Tab-separated table of C-alpha atoms and ligand atoms in Angstrom:
chain	number	residue	atom	x	y	z
F	1427	MET	CA	16.159	-5.674	15.095
F	1428	ALA	CA	13.736	-5.195	12.069
F	1429	ASN	CA	13.431	-1.374	12.142
F	1430	VAL	CA	15.747	1.601	12.022
F	1431	THR	CA	15.129	5.021	13.154
F	1432	VAL	CA	17.241	7.753	11.596
F	1433	ILE	CA	17.486	11.107	13.565
F	1434	GLY	CA	19.629	14.130	13.530
F	1435	ALA	CA	21.983	14.375	16.491
F	1436	GLN	CA	22.853	18.212	16.079
F	1437	TRP	CA	20.985	21.298	14.581
F	1438	GLY	CA	19.823	19.459	11.491
F	1439	ASP	CA	21.325	19.083	8.065
F	1440	GLU	CA	23.568	16.243	9.343
F	1441	GLY	CA	23.026	14.331	5.989
F	1442	LYS	CA	20.054	12.381	7.098
F	1443	GLY	CA	18.673	12.352	3.570
F	1444	LYS	CA	21.713	10.711	2.147
F	1445	ILE	CA	21.851	8.143	4.759
F	1446	VAL	CA	17.957	7.288	4.681
F	1447	ASP	CA	18.245	6.864	0.839
F	1448	TRP	CA	21.224	4.554	1.296
F	1449	LEU	CA	19.338	2.437	3.980
F	1450	ALA	CA	16.091	2.563	1.923
F	1451	SER	CA	17.593	-0.147	-0.345
F	1452	ARG	CA	17.262	-2.562	2.680
F	1453	ALA	CA	14.054	-1.315	4.047
F	1454	ASP	CA	10.325	-2.120	2.985
F	1455	VAL	CA	8.841	1.145	4.018
F	1456	VAL	CA	10.035	4.653	4.774
F	1457	VAL	CA	8.281	7.011	7.362
F	1458	ARG	CA	8.237	10.582	8.127
F	1459	PHE	CA	7.007	11.124	11.817
F	1460	GLN	CA	7.419	14.690	12.796
F	1461	GLY	CA	8.091	18.113	11.351
F	1462	GLY	CA	6.963	19.448	7.921
F	1463	HIS	CA	8.446	20.985	4.867
F	1464	ASN	CA	10.840	22.899	6.972
F	1465	ALA	CA	13.038	19.833	6.379
F	1466	GLY	CA	15.484	19.828	3.388
F	1467	HIS	CA	16.952	16.476	2.673
F	1468	THR	CA	19.392	16.173	-0.156
F	1469	LEU	CA	19.990	12.982	-2.121
F	1470	VAL	CA	22.669	12.511	-4.822
F	1471	VAL	CA	22.254	9.747	-7.226
F	1472	GLY	CA	24.773	9.937	-10.135
F	1473	ASP	CA	24.095	13.323	-11.690
F	1474	GLN	CA	20.576	13.561	-10.313
F	1475	VAL	CA	20.208	15.596	-7.140
F	1476	TYR	CA	16.756	15.379	-5.263
F	1477	LYS	CA	15.730	17.713	-2.685
F	1478	LEU	CA	12.919	16.400	-0.418
F	1479	SER	CA	11.259	18.771	2.247
F	1480	LEU	CA	8.054	16.677	3.150
F	1481	LEU	CA	8.138	13.500	1.181
F	1482	PRO	CA	10.036	10.525	2.771
F	1483	SER	CA	13.328	9.978	0.972
F	1484	GLY	CA	12.172	6.379	0.216
F	1485	VAL	CA	10.111	7.772	-2.704
F	1486	VAL	CA	13.162	8.191	-4.847
F	1487	ARG	CA	13.696	4.452	-4.813
F	1488	GLY	CA	10.190	3.613	-5.132
F	1489	THR	CA	10.100	2.161	-1.682
F	1490	LEU	CA	6.697	2.462	0.212
F	1491	SER	CA	6.636	5.803	1.809
F	1492	VAL	CA	4.563	6.974	4.567
F	1493	ILE	CA	3.730	10.512	6.103
F	1494	GLY	CA	2.618	10.006	9.667
F	1495	ASN	CA	0.239	11.612	11.813
F	1496	GLY	CA	3.098	13.487	13.666
F	1497	VAL	CA	3.872	15.525	10.542
F	1498	VAL	CA	2.206	18.959	9.880
F	1499	LEU	CA	1.324	18.956	6.114
F	1500	ASP	CA	0.954	21.813	3.740
F	1501	PRO	CA	-1.334	20.329	1.031
F	1502	TRP	CA	-0.267	22.833	-1.668
F	1503	HIS	CA	3.466	22.139	-1.074
F	1504	PHE	CA	2.694	18.427	-0.975
F	1505	ARG	CA	1.110	18.699	-4.514
F	1506	ASP	CA	4.083	20.769	-5.682
F	1507	GLU	CA	6.676	18.467	-4.281
F	1508	VAL	CA	5.041	15.385	-5.815
F	1509	ALA	CA	5.083	17.310	-9.170
F	1510	LYS	CA	8.607	18.284	-8.813
F	1511	LEU	CA	9.595	14.704	-8.186
F	1512	ARG	CA	7.635	13.428	-11.091
F	1513	ALA	CA	9.397	16.007	-13.256
F	1514	GLN	CA	12.653	14.400	-12.250
F	1515	GLY	CA	11.425	10.941	-13.369
F	1516	VAL	CA	10.327	9.661	-9.864
F	1517	ASN	CA	7.156	7.636	-9.883
F	1518	VAL	CA	4.987	9.000	-7.072
F	1519	SER	CA	1.449	7.598	-6.704
F	1520	PRO	CA	-0.976	6.560	-3.918
F	1521	GLU	CA	0.412	3.098	-4.557
F	1522	THR	CA	3.818	4.224	-3.296
F	1523	LEU	CA	2.931	7.057	-0.978
F	1524	GLN	CA	0.424	7.303	1.959
F	1525	VAL	CA	-0.421	10.249	4.148
F	1526	ALA	CA	-2.079	9.908	7.576
F	1527	GLU	CA	-5.657	11.070	7.578
F	1528	THR	CA	-4.918	12.649	10.938
F	1529	CYS	CA	-2.114	14.947	9.797
F	1530	PRO	CA	-2.938	18.503	10.807
F	1531	LEU	CA	-2.802	21.033	7.778
F	1532	ILE	CA	-0.454	23.912	7.445
F	1533	LEU	CA	-2.542	26.680	6.045
F	1534	PRO	CA	-1.585	30.095	4.467
F	1535	LEU	CA	-2.675	31.679	7.679
F	1536	HIS	CA	-0.082	29.834	9.450
F	1537	ARG	CA	2.581	30.850	7.067
F	1538	ASP	CA	1.390	34.488	7.511
F	1539	LEU	CA	1.717	34.282	11.425
F	1540	ASP	CA	5.080	32.640	11.256
F	1541	ALA	CA	6.374	35.605	9.042
F	1542	LEU	CA	4.664	38.417	11.114
F	1543	ARG	CA	6.080	37.181	14.412
F	1544	GLU	CA	9.561	36.766	13.079
F	1545	ASP	CA	9.394	40.345	11.478
F	1546	ALA	CA	8.220	41.740	14.662
F	1547	SER	CA	10.814	39.872	16.819
F	1548	GLY	CA	13.978	41.978	15.688
F	1549	ALA	CA	17.152	40.533	17.268
F	1550	GLY	CA	15.212	37.917	19.042
F	1551	LYS	CA	13.745	36.242	16.243
F	1552	ILE	CA	14.268	32.461	15.936
F	1553	GLY	CA	15.264	32.481	12.189
F	1554	THR	CA	12.479	29.982	11.393
F	1555	THR	CA	11.863	28.663	7.750
F	1556	ARG	CA	8.714	30.654	7.758
F	1557	ARG	CA	6.885	27.916	6.435
F	1558	GLY	CA	4.297	27.934	9.306
F	1559	ILE	CA	5.492	25.013	11.188
F	1560	GLY	CA	5.050	26.397	14.728
F	1561	PRO	CA	1.685	28.029	14.310
F	1562	ALA	CA	0.378	24.674	12.698
F	1563	TYR	CA	1.741	22.721	15.762
F	1564	GLU	CA	0.211	25.354	18.193
F	1565	ASP	CA	-3.281	24.857	16.497
F	1566	LYS	CA	-2.964	21.153	16.732
F	1567	ALA	CA	-2.216	21.334	20.357
F	1568	GLY	CA	-4.842	23.915	20.727
F	1569	ARG	CA	-7.366	21.542	19.034
F	1570	ARG	CA	-8.327	23.826	16.288
F	1571	ALA	CA	-6.485	22.118	13.519
F	1572	ILE	CA	-7.994	21.330	10.118
F	1573	ARG	CA	-6.713	17.899	9.313
F	1574	VAL	CA	-6.194	15.798	6.176
F	1575	CYS	CA	-9.532	13.768	6.826
F	1576	ASP	CA	-11.506	17.162	7.062
F	1577	LEU	CA	-10.801	17.481	3.262
F	1578	ALA	CA	-13.315	14.896	2.607
F	1579	HIS	CA	-15.871	16.789	4.650
F	1580	LEU	CA	-15.383	20.333	3.683
F	1581	ASP	CA	-19.158	21.144	3.577
F	1582	ASP	CA	-19.128	20.517	7.423
F	1583	LEU	CA	-16.152	22.616	8.035
F	1584	GLY	CA	-18.076	25.789	9.103
F	1585	PRO	CA	-17.947	25.533	12.894
F	1586	GLN	CA	-14.313	24.461	12.871
F	1587	LEU	CA	-13.324	27.157	10.627
F	1588	ASP	CA	-15.283	29.698	12.814
F	1589	ARG	CA	-13.176	28.646	15.835
F	1590	LEU	CA	-9.776	28.648	13.889
F	1591	CYS	CA	-10.474	31.977	12.254
F	1592	ALA	CA	-11.693	33.724	15.518
F	1593	HIS	CA	-8.296	32.713	17.030
F	1594	HIS	CA	-6.216	33.913	14.023
F	1595	ASP	CA	-8.188	37.080	13.428
F	1596	ALA	CA	-7.308	38.364	16.920
F	1597	LEU	CA	-3.713	37.515	16.463
F	1598	ARG	CA	-3.823	39.073	13.136
F	1599	ALA	CA	-5.452	42.166	14.347
F	1600	GLY	CA	-2.688	42.637	16.972
F	1601	PHE	CA	-0.241	42.858	13.864
F	1602	GLY	CA	-2.454	45.344	12.096
F	1603	GLN	CA	-3.517	42.571	9.428
F	1604	PRO	CA	-6.945	42.034	8.040
F	1605	PRO	CA	-9.025	39.003	9.052
F	1606	VAL	CA	-8.662	35.623	7.373
F	1607	ASP	CA	-10.356	35.486	4.024
F	1608	ARG	CA	-12.577	32.477	4.547
F	1609	ASP	CA	-14.037	32.347	1.040
F	1610	ALA	CA	-10.353	32.129	-0.440
F	1611	LEU	CA	-9.448	29.598	2.157
F	1612	MET	CA	-12.308	27.434	1.464
F	1613	ALA	CA	-11.930	27.810	-2.376
F	1614	ASP	CA	-8.169	26.846	-2.045
F	1615	LEU	CA	-8.963	23.767	0.040
F	1616	ARG	CA	-11.646	22.618	-2.201
F	1617	GLU	CA	-9.000	23.113	-5.044
F	1618	VAL	CA	-6.411	20.938	-3.363
F	1619	ALA	CA	-8.556	18.374	-1.696
F	1620	ASP	CA	-8.922	16.025	-4.901
F	1621	PHE	CA	-5.241	15.931	-5.162
F	1622	VAL	CA	-4.556	15.052	-1.600
F	1623	LEU	CA	-7.385	12.622	-0.758
F	1624	PRO	CA	-6.217	9.588	-2.751
F	1625	TYR	CA	-3.186	9.487	-0.601
F	1626	ALA	CA	-4.901	9.717	2.702
F	1627	LYS	CA	-4.898	6.444	4.521
F	1628	PRO	CA	-5.074	4.945	8.078
F	1629	VAL	CA	-1.288	4.616	7.982
F	1630	TRP	CA	-1.376	3.088	11.524
F	1631	LEU	CA	-3.101	0.247	10.042
F	1632	THR	CA	-0.627	-0.032	6.956
F	1633	LEU	CA	2.456	0.126	9.415
F	1634	GLY	CA	0.867	-2.266	11.798
F	1635	GLY	CA	0.427	-4.761	8.962
F	1636	GLN	CA	4.056	-4.198	7.824
F	1637	ARG	CA	5.176	-5.060	11.256
F	1638	GLU	CA	3.002	-8.067	11.458
F	1639	TRP	CA	4.606	-9.504	8.353
F	1640	GLY	CA	8.127	-8.753	9.622
F	1641	LYS	CA	8.670	-6.034	7.092
F	1642	ARG	CA	11.473	-3.425	7.781
F	1643	ILE	CA	10.471	-0.199	8.730
F	1644	LEU	CA	12.784	2.785	8.287
F	1645	PHE	CA	11.855	5.939	10.137
F	1646	GLU	CA	13.127	9.260	8.781
F	1647	GLY	CA	13.577	12.003	11.362
F	1648	ALA	CA	13.738	15.637	10.412
F	1649	GLN	CA	15.498	18.444	12.105
F	1650	GLY	CA	17.832	17.349	14.970
F	1651	VAL	CA	17.857	16.736	18.768
F	1652	LEU	CA	19.295	20.240	19.416
F	1653	LEU	CA	16.110	21.707	17.774
F	1654	ASP	CA	13.833	19.448	19.784
F	1655	VAL	CA	11.110	21.471	21.548
F	1656	ASP	CA	11.966	19.877	24.807
F	1657	HIS	CA	15.568	18.817	24.753
F	1658	GLY	CA	17.057	21.558	22.378
F	1659	THR	CA	18.368	25.063	22.713
F	1660	TYR	CA	14.857	26.435	23.682
F	1661	PRO	CA	13.476	28.988	22.550
F	1662	PHE	CA	15.615	28.609	19.403
F	1663	VAL	CA	14.227	25.300	18.391
F	1664	THR	CA	11.547	23.815	16.056
F	1665	SER	CA	8.054	23.034	17.410
F	1666	SER	CA	8.019	19.185	17.408
F	1667	ASN	CA	9.902	16.488	19.041
F	1668	THR	CA	12.759	15.371	16.987
F	1669	VAL	CA	13.960	12.392	19.354
F	1670	SER	CA	13.395	8.740	18.458
F	1671	GLY	CA	10.427	8.277	20.725
F	1672	THR	CA	8.423	10.342	18.202
F	1673	ALA	CA	8.927	7.624	15.562
F	1674	ALA	CA	6.221	5.674	17.405
F	1675	SER	CA	3.864	8.384	18.602
F	1676	GLY	CA	4.051	10.214	15.145
F	1677	SER	CA	3.222	7.040	13.108
F	1678	GLY	CA	0.863	5.209	15.191
F	1679	LEU	CA	2.995	2.322	16.507
F	1680	GLY	CA	3.988	1.290	20.068
F	1681	PRO	CA	7.368	2.423	21.467
F	1682	SER	CA	9.232	-0.856	20.656
F	1683	ALA	CA	8.884	0.134	16.907
F	1684	ALA	CA	11.817	2.329	16.790
F	1685	GLY	CA	14.346	-0.493	16.645
F	1686	PHE	CA	17.969	0.480	15.973
F	1687	VAL	CA	18.252	4.253	16.505
F	1688	LEU	CA	20.870	5.716	14.162
F	1689	GLY	CA	21.951	9.271	15.096
F	1690	ILE	CA	23.280	11.131	12.254
F	1691	VAL	CA	26.309	13.175	13.117
F	1692	LYS	CA	28.346	15.543	11.156
F	1693	ALA	CA	32.094	15.395	11.632
F	1694	TYR	CA	31.847	19.203	12.464
F	1695	THR	CA	28.812	21.328	13.609
F	1696	THR	CA	26.501	23.665	11.727
F	1697	ARG	CA	23.593	25.607	12.485
F	1698	VAL	CA	21.106	27.638	10.413
F	1699	GLY	CA	18.946	30.341	12.256
F	1700	SER	CA	19.618	32.083	15.502
F	1701	GLY	CA	20.534	30.706	18.798
F	1702	PRO	CA	23.544	29.560	20.878
F	1703	PHE	CA	26.377	27.576	19.141
F	1704	PRO	CA	29.308	27.345	21.516
F	1705	THR	CA	31.953	26.150	18.909
F	1706	GLU	CA	30.994	28.496	16.150
F	1707	GLN	CA	33.897	29.646	14.149
F	1708	ASP	CA	33.063	33.096	12.720
F	1709	ASN	CA	36.476	33.204	10.998
F	1710	ASP	CA	38.653	31.547	8.314
F	1711	VAL	CA	38.052	28.038	9.896
F	1712	GLY	CA	34.118	28.547	9.593
F	1713	GLU	CA	34.390	29.852	6.037
F	1714	ARG	CA	36.583	27.037	5.035
F	1715	LEU	CA	34.113	24.392	6.633
F	1716	GLY	CA	31.245	26.276	4.886
F	1717	THR	CA	32.841	26.287	1.479
F	1718	ARG	CA	34.192	22.784	1.443
F	1719	GLY	CA	30.921	21.423	2.784
F	1720	HIS	CA	28.678	23.636	0.696
F	1721	GLU	CA	26.739	24.745	3.906
F	1722	PHE	CA	23.831	26.597	2.461
F	1723	GLY	CA	20.150	25.817	3.657
F	1724	THR	CA	18.236	23.380	1.358
F	1725	VAL	CA	15.080	25.077	2.137
F	1726	THR	CA	15.922	28.880	2.548
F	1727	GLY	CA	19.262	29.123	0.874
F	1728	ARG	CA	20.676	30.750	4.039
F	1729	LYS	CA	24.339	30.381	4.848
F	1730	ARG	CA	24.797	27.921	7.663
F	1731	ARG	CA	26.928	28.868	10.576
F	1732	CYS	CA	29.873	26.472	11.069
F	1733	GLY	CA	32.207	25.272	13.953
F	1734	TRP	CA	34.289	22.514	15.178
F	1735	PHE	CA	32.814	19.182	16.530
F	1736	ASP	CA	31.203	19.477	19.808
F	1737	ALA	CA	31.488	16.268	21.725
F	1738	VAL	CA	29.594	17.626	24.636
F	1739	LEU	CA	26.352	18.495	22.731
F	1740	VAL	CA	26.630	15.264	20.739
F	1741	ARG	CA	26.921	13.080	23.834
F	1742	GLN	CA	23.843	14.778	25.478
F	1743	ALA	CA	21.836	14.602	22.275
F	1744	LEU	CA	22.583	10.770	21.883
F	1745	ALA	CA	21.626	10.225	25.582
F	1746	VAL	CA	18.329	12.227	25.440
F	1747	ALA	CA	17.297	10.492	22.135
F	1748	GLY	CA	18.252	6.909	23.059
F	1749	VAL	CA	20.716	6.381	20.075
F	1750	THR	CA	22.182	3.046	19.395
F	1751	GLY	CA	24.843	3.923	16.908
F	1752	ILE	CA	25.974	6.691	14.754
F	1753	ALA	CA	26.605	7.700	11.229
F	1754	LEU	CA	29.363	9.994	10.873
F	1755	THR	CA	28.895	12.286	7.765
F	1756	LYS	CA	31.166	14.717	5.905
F	1757	LEU	CA	34.277	13.498	7.000
F	1758	ASP	CA	35.731	14.437	3.750
F	1759	VAL	CA	35.098	18.144	4.524
F	1760	LEU	CA	37.851	17.904	7.115
F	1761	ASP	CA	40.500	16.653	4.596
F	1762	GLY	CA	43.536	18.911	4.498
F	1763	PHE	CA	43.226	20.619	7.908
F	1764	ASP	CA	46.717	20.522	9.682
F	1765	GLU	CA	44.943	20.163	13.054
F	1766	LEU	CA	41.317	19.847	14.148
F	1767	LYS	CA	39.716	20.799	17.398
F	1768	ILE	CA	37.046	18.969	19.414
F	1769	CYS	CA	35.034	20.536	22.217
F	1770	THR	CA	35.187	18.247	25.356
F	1771	GLY	CA	33.663	20.390	28.037
F	1772	TYR	CA	32.567	23.969	28.734
F	1773	ARG	CA	33.479	26.632	31.269
F	1774	LEU	CA	30.915	28.958	32.762
F	1775	ASN	CA	31.435	31.414	35.716
F	1776	GLY	CA	34.565	29.521	36.771
F	1777	LYS	CA	32.771	26.128	36.721
F	1778	ASN	CA	33.308	23.122	34.489
F	1779	TYR	CA	30.317	21.797	32.585
F	1780	GLY	CA	29.927	18.269	30.969
F	1781	TYR	CA	26.632	19.155	29.522
F	1782	LEU	CA	24.823	22.411	28.056
F	1783	PRO	CA	22.994	24.295	30.904
F	1784	PRO	CA	19.463	24.844	30.046
F	1785	HIS	CA	19.018	28.629	30.203
F	1786	ALA	CA	19.646	30.408	26.870
F	1787	ARG	CA	21.808	33.115	28.271
F	1788	ASP	CA	24.000	30.437	29.868
F	1789	GLN	CA	24.080	28.601	26.650
F	1790	ALA	CA	25.259	31.614	24.836
F	1791	SER	CA	27.980	32.239	27.373
F	1792	VAL	CA	29.577	28.818	27.849
F	1793	GLU	CA	33.257	28.733	26.831
F	1794	PRO	CA	34.109	25.621	25.033
F	1795	VAL	CA	37.297	23.604	26.159
F	1796	TYR	CA	39.031	22.167	23.222
F	1797	GLU	CA	41.186	19.244	22.627
F	1798	THR	CA	43.530	19.538	19.570
F	1799	VAL	CA	43.932	16.481	17.386
F	1800	GLU	CA	46.094	15.865	14.273
F	1801	GLY	CA	44.560	16.474	10.919
F	1802	TRP	CA	45.335	14.623	7.753
F	1803	SER	CA	46.751	15.522	4.325
F	1804	GLY	CA	45.537	12.440	2.548
F	1805	SER	CA	41.876	12.175	1.100
F	1806	THR	CA	38.808	10.473	2.743
F	1807	ALA	CA	36.602	11.835	-0.118
F	1808	GLY	CA	34.620	8.968	-1.779
F	1809	ALA	CA	36.182	6.314	0.646
F	1810	ARG	CA	34.008	3.123	0.578
F	1811	SER	CA	36.051	1.145	2.933
F	1812	TRP	CA	37.745	1.674	6.202
F	1813	ALA	CA	41.222	0.776	4.718
F	1814	GLU	CA	40.937	3.751	2.381
F	1815	LEU	CA	40.995	6.099	5.370
F	1816	PRO	CA	44.264	7.891	6.375
F	1817	ALA	CA	45.373	6.955	9.926
F	1818	PRO	CA	44.725	10.191	11.585
F	1819	ALA	CA	41.269	10.246	10.135
F	1820	VAL	CA	40.636	6.850	11.818
F	1821	LYS	CA	42.162	8.218	14.955
F	1822	TYR	CA	39.596	11.237	14.653
F	1823	ILE	CA	36.664	8.862	14.421
F	1824	ARG	CA	37.832	6.630	17.387
F	1825	ARG	CA	38.274	9.679	19.522
F	1826	ILE	CA	34.886	10.910	18.683
F	1827	GLU	CA	33.424	7.507	19.522
F	1828	GLU	CA	35.123	7.675	22.875
F	1829	LEU	CA	33.933	11.104	23.804
F	1830	ILE	CA	30.342	10.627	22.901
F	1831	GLY	CA	30.114	7.107	24.219
F	1832	CYS	CA	28.555	5.524	21.111
F	1833	PRO	CA	29.875	3.362	18.374
F	1834	VAL	CA	29.930	4.318	14.709
F	1835	ALA	CA	27.842	2.228	12.475
F	1836	LEU	CA	28.410	4.144	9.141
F	1837	VAL	CA	30.827	6.727	7.793
F	1838	SER	CA	29.769	8.975	4.858
F	1839	THR	CA	32.616	10.281	2.715
F	1840	SER	CA	30.648	12.360	-0.112
F	1841	PRO	CA	27.256	13.359	-1.017
F	1842	GLU	CA	27.010	10.337	-3.492
F	1843	ARG	CA	24.834	7.566	-2.303
F	1844	GLU	CA	27.430	4.823	-2.488
F	1845	ASP	CA	30.324	6.728	-0.983
F	1846	THR	CA	29.572	5.282	2.488
F	1847	ILE	CA	31.425	2.771	4.660
F	1848	LEU	CA	29.446	0.288	6.543
F	1849	VAL	CA	30.891	-0.594	9.783
F	1850	ARG	CA	27.940	-2.245	11.442
F	1851	ASP	CA	24.597	-2.844	9.713
F	1852	PRO	CA	21.718	-1.158	11.641
F	1853	PHE	CA	19.167	-3.467	10.158
F	1854	ARG	CA	21.058	-6.620	11.366
F	1855	ASP	CA	22.062	-5.481	14.811
X	217	GDP	P1	19.791	16.643	5.982
X	217	GDP	O1	18.796	17.711	6.264
X	217	GDP	O2	20.279	16.058	7.306
X	217	GDP	O3	19.213	15.464	5.023
X	217	GDP	O4	21.078	17.266	5.320
X	217	GDP	P2	20.943	18.147	4.133
X	217	GDP	O5	20.592	17.503	2.938
X	217	GDP	O6	20.069	19.364	4.453
X	217	GDP	O7	22.505	18.566	4.229
X	217	GDP	C1	23.456	17.756	3.946
X	217	GDP	C2	24.255	18.176	2.770
X	217	GDP	O8	25.551	17.542	2.645
X	217	GDP	C3	23.635	17.711	1.491
X	217	GDP	O9	24.018	18.730	0.434
X	217	GDP	C4	24.116	16.491	0.968
X	217	GDP	O10	24.272	16.084	-0.323
X	217	GDP	C5	25.733	16.654	1.616
X	217	GDP	N1	26.345	15.431	2.185
X	217	GDP	C6	25.771	14.377	2.788
X	217	GDP	N2	26.688	13.507	3.263
X	217	GDP	C7	27.951	13.968	2.821
X	217	GDP	C8	29.225	13.596	2.939
X	217	GDP	O11	29.465	12.592	3.571
X	217	GDP	N3	30.117	14.277	2.436
X	217	GDP	C9	29.893	15.476	1.815
X	217	GDP	N4	30.948	16.358	1.229
X	217	GDP	N5	28.619	15.987	1.615
X	217	GDP	C10	27.676	15.261	2.199
X	218	IMO	P1	16.547	19.078	8.183
X	218	IMO	O1	15.410	18.010	8.402
X	218	IMO	C1	18.249	22.701	9.965
X	218	IMO	C2	15.584	25.419	12.156
X	218	IMO	C3	15.185	26.839	11.503
X	218	IMO	C4	15.043	27.533	12.754
X	218	IMO	C5	14.328	26.651	13.647
X	218	IMO	C6	12.922	26.727	13.734
X	218	IMO	O2	16.819	19.586	6.871
X	218	IMO	O3	17.684	18.880	9.086
X	218	IMO	P2	10.916	26.104	11.880
X	218	IMO	O4	10.599	26.742	10.756
X	218	IMO	O5	11.012	24.685	12.183
X	218	IMO	O6	10.008	26.702	12.959
X	218	IMO	O7	12.344	26.730	12.317
X	218	IMO	O8	14.720	25.219	13.348
X	218	IMO	N1	15.219	24.109	11.296
X	218	IMO	C7	16.301	23.594	10.567
X	218	IMO	N2	17.634	23.603	10.658
X	218	IMO	N3	17.756	21.641	9.323
X	218	IMO	C8	16.304	21.510	9.415
X	218	IMO	O9	15.667	20.395	8.873
X	218	IMO	C9	15.598	22.348	10.009
X	218	IMO	N4	14.203	22.567	10.190
X	218	IMO	C10	14.066	23.815	10.922
X	218	IMO	O10	16.478	27.375	10.775
X	218	IMO	O11	16.281	27.862	13.364
X	219	MG	MG1	18.522	19.674	5.635
């Protein structure tokens, strides 16, 4: 298979950035296809740490990078992230980075609405990144969005802006907020347009050409399957489809483009924001996982909730996302535990469940059924070959494979790029 699609198989932050960066050395082009700057992908190369929210992780290696039509793009954030990477010595230019002309824009009014809703929701809030992602996707589906290509036609924007502002002014009034300042918005758009437009391209054409020439395309998913708007723990989800099928629709290629679907799976579970989390450990175990795993959000700095590995959720996520193989990450964080627990099923109202029921209240009430496995006193940190892993760590991996019904292709043992064990090459399979 020429292409690889990387997706998160839990609630995000599985280590997609590290794996995409590692795989990018074998790819010709790296593509983001959904989400926006709600993502936070961390790459560690020697003493340099790169934190990417919107740009494909391929930019760090200078691999051709593409932001597909399925992404919602905050043009001011785009400019800032390019500047930040340049300040870190990364060469980012329209030669190496392309943005779909059809990407809907995230505007300040989307950020406002995201925050107003969250602040008004009290205990029911989703815990979004407050970056305007949901409201921007709503406007895309509502056919009110301003898109990248509109930046080249700002003098004609009047009627479109009327429709958009009529919608938002009504919502804002409901929150006791003043109408959108249209003059300020237009001035801001004019100011940012010159920066963004050189990157704007018909990326479907670029990617179609790459496919024709037999180039290897690496699709970089953001968030995770459990945050998918259809398959996730609704309503505590993001507003895009995070599964592999979106790689095609979100970049302008047909459904066979996805190739090998690599699900990124953390060796335990984390979640940031609200919503059900059956194996959450609000105790010493959770603290230990969070401390050893440095589980703080890349985007918001929030402490991530931590818990044991949930094989039920991962099996379900891999099934709905069509995953071919997994990369198991952060195995080293489990070093030193005497024993580990794996969730193998749920109990709810006296019944056994082998999947997560769809209703939010049931999801919050399921009791995990655990299997206890032996931990290891040796270290996996920094291991680059299977032979370096302690025997109980190998057993843990094999048991996970069995429970989720999917083979391990890669194992990650530290944040560092090269601390990765290759079991099965996704680009060769
Ligand atoms: P992403 O959103 O899926 O790209 O993941 P994040 O970058 O938000 O979070 C993953 C964190 O774990 C980052 O700080 C990575 O540097 C780090 N990380 C990735 N893989 C490993 C690993 O195998 N071991 C350890 N200890 N850290 C890792
Ligand atoms: P990466 O790509 C973890 C979560 C938010 C919130 C919910 C909705 O780094 O894995 P949104 O701002 O998207 O409307 O928030 O989704 N969320 C993430 N959690 N990793 C992410 O991205 C996330 N992107 C969004 O915390 O619960
Ligand atoms: Mg992240």
